[in-house]
């Protein structure tokens, strides 16, 4: 191994100081708004039992789970026969844990395991990485963070409205102003299948219609045909396709008349009306749009669903989304717990903010000041100054080695340290130290108390 | 799977709101002090290539690595033969990634991969979980957080002194006052082996002497015999054992005379003197003790080493420790980069703080106020108040469902929400709302602006 250049696993990333500072900036904005709305933090382990994870994300999801080998001497001669029976059989023997694929299933597992200790409605947020064995490609990673907030144990539509309000507050706070929340309801999708004469085919319909933006109407029709929709049903869909092509704007009236024929759809629309009414009371400027083609992939949604896109960015996929699910914990034996939740796609939001240059200049938590290190004689006094500065609340560091001044200044510069304090024998004698502003190049000779005052003003 | 009660993998934990808040309290104290000293954040992926991880932690460590199965259809018929050759061979074929075992090796990997972009000396901190396939037992987990700070690329003893200063600041800030930093130097250990007539046997000596506290002098002697030390060498050790039994206190003079016979040991002691001198200039109250029996297990240390124990707690193992290493990155082909680093054992510190009741009362970030939900008529006005409160910076939530008041108050109580605002039809008519202090039970009728003032004062 020695001497070999090390590499990082495909699809994973290191986050150095600058990127970390910017990511933390986004996380902090999100965390503060989650907490402002009464959500509380939860963390679950990276590994979950495979019995918890498998069967929750569809066949494709199961294949994307990272499985962790059981530790110890788990493979015995007798298992060779098993191995010959095939890979799946063997995998079950040698791996019973996997890395979490999202934050929703671990959350459901947590709720079920702690049902007796939790005060419902339970409002939790969770900001942790997830892992998916996707083929690595641009802007798709095998390890990425999710930021989820969910309420379980309440049927109130206030929960949906507050999701929209939190999304709005986060985007406004981050300075992302050109965005759109698209809103739909699973019951509207269900109602449409009833109206066009394809009742019970809601799932296939949702999956196909969800791709309308990407693949266009004719490809969606093909897919519906493939899934067993008849020609007449598809013809009945025409007005809905037309609607999706119509100008963006207040489409409530058209949607209402289109859906008038289905009680199920009307119920869904009514819920959306209520959600929007509450939302309007919470937030003054709302950027939300009914979109009856929005389906969202995940099958567990049962009520309102929503998704957010940024309009003035090259990032075209959604940067946030969520919805209501009626039975998330049912799969673990706890029935009848309704919930609403949503997620921020932090990696995509990061890309948007970088593209639109929305990061504040000073996100990096660099020290405010660096003291130069001239020689051993000066170091004693430099340490004294360092202590004084730190005790006054100034983030300061002393360059550790007595190397050339130029090298020390380069260090300060690269680390974005705004001030450098030169401490040599002359300065120590006069008790006036040369403070250099690294941006302007300006240099002043000052006693330490004045240095502290300038630093405190600049913080 | 459906209906089966879910479980969490052995040796792992969920962190609910209360524990999260307390853990974050510790993390924030540590992070702020790391940043105050000019350290900057780094995060590395959970998975590393096994070629990066293996061979770095000894045989025992290698066995404790969690290995991640390669994704996809990686096992082919032709590999059955490999399998029959044995487990090790097969593992190498089916798993080429593992979960990180500590933060030091990933850090070394990062430094080597980014050597051309990093400005040295590089001061980074890293707060992330690590995974070890240890047998689960009390207070030993398979997933736990490490908090590391390292400087690489500087030989200055200022780095060691600042480690001790950061440790001191963190413990003082957390309120842990009865602790002791024990300090030693690898060159002192080396010098002792030379002096007792067992040169070159420093590693075996270090491993044995490190257990003195746990197993006592006679068992340590046995172990040394087993490792090939002769009777005379062990006899020569007697004065050192005596020293370790001596009263704690200023033992600099005795240590100095004991080590006088070895140039190597004298060099080590001189470095410790310098470190303590610098440390004394940075921090007024230092709690540090020379301990020539301290060895620390990890073999990569080459200079000063130190460890922290809390004296008035049932947690007997060290809660922090570190030291200087001369060639951490050499294993990845980058030679001659010296560094100093240390780590906080956050799980143990948590246990200490809980035992000594050192957590502030209000670590949980609960909302400051909950508005009750009486009925749909009242809800419109409640939403208006909610908006006003939040815009004034008050963390507030509206109970989502119109259930019995008692249930709503129980919710506020369990969530540690200090104030409840009752908003019924009478209150709305009078525009005076009943503010209940959940601790004192006191209740006042107030206009919303006065409610905000009280809340802001309490924050």
Short mmCIF file of C-alpha atoms in Angstrom, two decimals, chain A residues 154-371:
data_model
loop_
_atom_site.label_atom_id
_atom_site.label_comp_id
_atom_site.label_asym_id
_atom_site.label_seq_id
_atom_site.Cartn_x
_atom_site.Cartn_y
_atom_site.Cartn_z
CA UNK A 154 -52.06 15.32 12.81
CA UNK A 155 -54.65 15.56 10.04
CA UNK A 156 -54.66 19.35 10.11
CA UNK A 157 -54.05 21.10 6.81
CA UNK A 158 -52.12 23.68 8.83
CA UNK A 159 -49.21 21.24 8.51
CA UNK A 160 -49.22 21.44 4.70
CA UNK A 161 -49.56 25.24 4.81
CA UNK A 162 -46.63 25.49 7.22
CA UNK A 163 -44.51 23.36 4.92
CA UNK A 164 -45.15 25.88 2.14
CA UNK A 165 -44.43 28.71 4.57
CA UNK A 166 -41.11 27.19 5.64
CA UNK A 167 -40.09 26.68 2.03
CA UNK A 168 -40.95 30.32 1.31
CA UNK A 169 -39.00 31.59 4.32
CA UNK A 170 -35.95 29.49 3.47
CA UNK A 171 -35.83 30.66 -0.15
CA UNK A 172 -36.37 34.31 0.76
CA UNK A 173 -33.69 34.11 3.45
CA UNK A 174 -31.22 32.54 1.02
CA UNK A 175 -31.99 35.19 -1.58
CA UNK A 176 -33.44 32.74 -4.11
CA UNK A 177 -36.34 34.85 -5.36
CA UNK A 178 -37.29 33.41 -8.75
CA UNK A 179 -38.87 30.14 -7.78
CA UNK A 180 -42.21 28.45 -8.04
CA UNK A 181 -43.98 26.02 -5.75
CA UNK A 182 -46.17 23.66 -7.77
CA UNK A 183 -49.04 22.10 -5.88
CA UNK A 184 -51.27 19.12 -6.58
CA UNK A 185 -53.24 16.49 -4.69
CA UNK A 186 -53.19 12.73 -5.05
CA UNK A 187 -56.99 12.75 -4.94
CA UNK A 188 -57.02 15.02 -7.98
CA UNK A 189 -54.91 12.48 -9.86
CA UNK A 190 -57.22 9.72 -8.65
CA UNK A 191 -60.25 11.75 -9.71
CA UNK A 192 -58.83 12.31 -13.18
CA UNK A 193 -58.38 8.56 -13.75
CA UNK A 194 -62.01 8.07 -12.69
CA UNK A 195 -63.18 10.83 -15.01
CA UNK A 196 -61.32 9.57 -18.07
CA UNK A 197 -62.62 6.08 -17.54
CA UNK A 198 -59.54 4.46 -16.08
CA UNK A 199 -60.41 4.08 -12.40
CA UNK A 200 -57.88 2.30 -10.20
CA UNK A 201 -55.05 3.11 -12.57
CA UNK A 202 -53.87 6.08 -10.57
CA UNK A 203 -50.33 4.86 -9.94
CA UNK A 204 -49.46 4.18 -13.58
CA UNK A 205 -51.13 7.46 -14.51
CA UNK A 206 -49.14 9.40 -11.92
CA UNK A 207 -45.85 7.89 -13.02
CA UNK A 208 -46.49 8.77 -16.67
CA UNK A 209 -47.93 12.26 -16.21
CA UNK A 210 -45.04 13.16 -13.90
CA UNK A 211 -42.74 13.00 -16.93
CA UNK A 212 -44.79 15.44 -19.04
CA UNK A 213 -42.25 18.23 -18.57
CA UNK A 214 -39.36 16.02 -19.55
CA UNK A 215 -40.65 13.88 -22.42
CA UNK A 216 -43.68 15.76 -23.77
CA UNK A 217 -47.33 14.82 -24.30
CA UNK A 218 -46.95 12.30 -27.13
CA UNK A 219 -44.40 10.19 -25.23
CA UNK A 220 -46.62 10.30 -22.14
CA UNK A 221 -49.54 9.02 -24.25
CA UNK A 222 -47.35 6.18 -25.54
CA UNK A 223 -46.42 5.25 -21.99
CA UNK A 224 -50.07 5.27 -20.94
CA UNK A 225 -50.93 2.98 -23.87
CA UNK A 226 -48.15 0.65 -22.78
CA UNK A 227 -49.63 0.58 -19.29
CA UNK A 228 -53.04 -0.50 -20.60
CA UNK A 229 -54.91 2.79 -20.88
CA UNK A 230 -57.31 2.63 -23.83
CA UNK A 231 -57.50 5.15 -26.69
CA UNK A 232 -60.69 6.72 -25.36
CA UNK A 233 -59.22 7.37 -21.90
CA UNK A 234 -56.23 9.03 -23.46
CA UNK A 235 -58.47 11.12 -25.68
CA UNK A 236 -60.41 12.19 -22.59
CA UNK A 237 -57.14 13.44 -21.18
CA UNK A 238 -56.63 16.05 -23.93
CA UNK A 239 -58.11 18.99 -22.00
CA UNK A 240 -55.72 18.29 -19.15
CA UNK A 241 -52.72 18.31 -21.44
CA UNK A 242 -53.93 21.59 -22.91
CA UNK A 243 -54.16 23.04 -19.43
CA UNK A 244 -50.59 22.14 -18.69
CA UNK A 245 -49.49 24.03 -21.78
CA UNK A 246 -51.51 27.08 -20.88
CA UNK A 247 -49.95 30.25 -19.57
CA UNK A 248 -48.86 30.13 -15.98
CA UNK A 249 -51.05 32.23 -13.77
CA UNK A 250 -54.18 31.92 -11.70
CA UNK A 251 -55.60 28.71 -13.10
CA UNK A 252 -57.87 27.88 -10.17
CA UNK A 253 -61.06 28.48 -12.13
CA UNK A 254 -60.13 26.36 -15.17
CA UNK A 255 -58.91 23.53 -12.95
CA UNK A 256 -62.12 23.71 -10.98
CA UNK A 257 -64.31 23.35 -14.03
CA UNK A 258 -62.17 20.57 -15.49
CA UNK A 259 -62.42 18.55 -12.29
CA UNK A 260 -66.09 19.25 -11.64
CA UNK A 261 -67.08 15.78 -12.80
CA UNK A 262 -65.28 13.89 -10.01
CA UNK A 263 -66.19 14.03 -6.36
CA UNK A 264 -62.77 12.63 -5.45
CA UNK A 265 -60.98 15.35 -7.41
CA UNK A 266 -63.25 18.06 -5.98
CA UNK A 267 -62.36 16.89 -2.48
CA UNK A 268 -58.67 17.17 -3.30
CA UNK A 269 -59.12 20.62 -4.80
CA UNK A 270 -61.01 21.77 -1.76
CA UNK A 271 -58.17 20.69 0.50
CA UNK A 272 -55.75 22.64 -1.68
CA UNK A 273 -58.01 25.70 -1.36
CA UNK A 274 -57.89 25.44 2.41
CA UNK A 275 -54.13 24.93 2.43
CA UNK A 276 -53.67 28.01 0.24
CA UNK A 277 -55.98 30.04 2.43
CA UNK A 278 -53.98 29.17 5.58
CA UNK A 279 -50.71 29.68 3.71
CA UNK A 280 -51.88 33.15 2.69
CA UNK A 281 -52.43 34.05 6.32
CA UNK A 282 -48.92 32.92 7.27
CA UNK A 283 -46.95 34.45 4.42
CA UNK A 284 -47.56 37.65 2.48
CA UNK A 285 -45.82 36.86 -0.79
CA UNK A 286 -46.72 33.42 -1.95
CA UNK A 287 -45.35 31.91 -5.12
CA UNK A 288 -47.49 28.89 -5.65
CA UNK A 289 -49.17 27.40 -8.70
CA UNK A 290 -51.69 24.61 -9.10
CA UNK A 291 -50.28 21.95 -11.41
CA UNK A 292 -52.49 18.92 -11.97
CA UNK A 293 -49.69 17.12 -13.83
CA UNK A 294 -47.44 17.07 -10.76
CA UNK A 295 -47.33 13.53 -9.43
CA UNK A 296 -44.08 13.01 -7.46
CA UNK A 297 -42.67 9.54 -7.71
CA UNK A 298 -43.04 8.21 -4.22
CA UNK A 299 -46.02 5.98 -3.86
CA UNK A 300 -46.71 6.66 -0.19
CA UNK A 301 -48.25 10.11 -0.74
CA UNK A 302 -52.02 10.21 -0.33
CA UNK A 303 -52.93 13.92 -0.07
CA UNK A 304 -51.43 17.23 -1.11
CA UNK A 305 -48.10 17.07 -2.92
CA UNK A 306 -45.75 19.90 -3.85
CA UNK A 307 -42.46 20.58 -5.52
CA UNK A 308 -40.21 23.64 -5.91
CA UNK A 309 -38.22 24.70 -8.93
CA UNK A 310 -35.91 27.63 -9.37
CA UNK A 311 -36.85 29.53 -12.52
CA UNK A 312 -33.67 31.49 -13.28
CA UNK A 313 -31.10 28.72 -12.88
CA UNK A 314 -29.59 25.99 -15.03
CA UNK A 315 -30.63 23.56 -12.28
CA UNK A 316 -33.88 22.34 -13.79
CA UNK A 317 -34.84 19.57 -11.38
CA UNK A 318 -36.79 20.30 -8.24
CA UNK A 319 -34.90 21.66 -5.23
CA UNK A 320 -37.54 20.81 -2.65
CA UNK A 321 -40.73 18.81 -2.40
CA UNK A 322 -43.05 16.83 -0.19
CA UNK A 323 -46.60 15.96 0.66
CA UNK A 324 -49.05 14.15 2.92
CA UNK A 325 -48.96 10.43 3.51
CA UNK A 326 -51.65 8.61 5.42
CA UNK A 327 -49.87 5.49 6.46
CA UNK A 328 -46.10 5.79 6.56
CA UNK A 329 -45.70 3.72 9.69
CA UNK A 330 -48.22 1.04 8.69
CA UNK A 331 -45.45 -1.00 7.11
CA UNK A 332 -43.93 -1.35 10.59
CA UNK A 333 -47.21 -2.25 12.24
CA UNK A 334 -48.39 1.16 13.44
CA UNK A 335 -51.55 2.01 11.49
CA UNK A 336 -53.51 5.23 11.15
CA UNK A 337 -50.75 7.77 11.74
CA UNK A 338 -51.08 10.50 9.14
CA UNK A 339 -48.21 12.78 8.38
CA UNK A 340 -46.88 15.56 6.17
CA UNK A 341 -43.28 16.06 5.27
CA UNK A 342 -40.89 17.64 2.85
CA UNK A 343 -37.25 17.78 1.99
CA UNK A 344 -34.70 20.32 0.79
CA UNK A 345 -32.24 19.18 -1.88
CA UNK A 346 -29.23 20.91 -0.42
CA UNK A 347 -26.76 19.92 -3.13
CA UNK A 348 -28.98 21.42 -5.81
CA UNK A 349 -29.66 24.53 -3.74
CA UNK A 350 -25.90 24.91 -3.33
CA UNK A 351 -25.44 24.76 -7.10
CA UNK A 352 -28.21 27.32 -7.62
CA UNK A 353 -26.72 29.69 -5.08
CA UNK A 354 -23.27 29.36 -6.55
CA UNK A 355 -24.58 29.98 -10.07
CA UNK A 356 -26.61 33.02 -9.01
CA UNK A 357 -23.78 34.25 -6.72
CA UNK A 358 -26.03 34.36 -3.69
CA UNK A 359 -23.54 33.32 -1.02
CA UNK A 360 -22.54 36.12 1.34
CA UNK A 361 -18.87 37.08 0.92
CA UNK A 362 -17.85 36.10 4.42
CA UNK A 363 -19.20 32.65 5.10
CA UNK A 364 -15.79 31.16 5.94
CA UNK A 365 -15.17 31.27 9.68
CA UNK A 366 -11.58 32.42 9.34
CA UNK A 367 -9.80 34.06 12.26
CA UNK A 368 -10.14 37.85 12.25
CA UNK A 369 -6.46 38.37 12.83
CA UNK A 370 -3.10 36.65 12.44
CA UNK A 371 -0.04 37.65 14.47
#
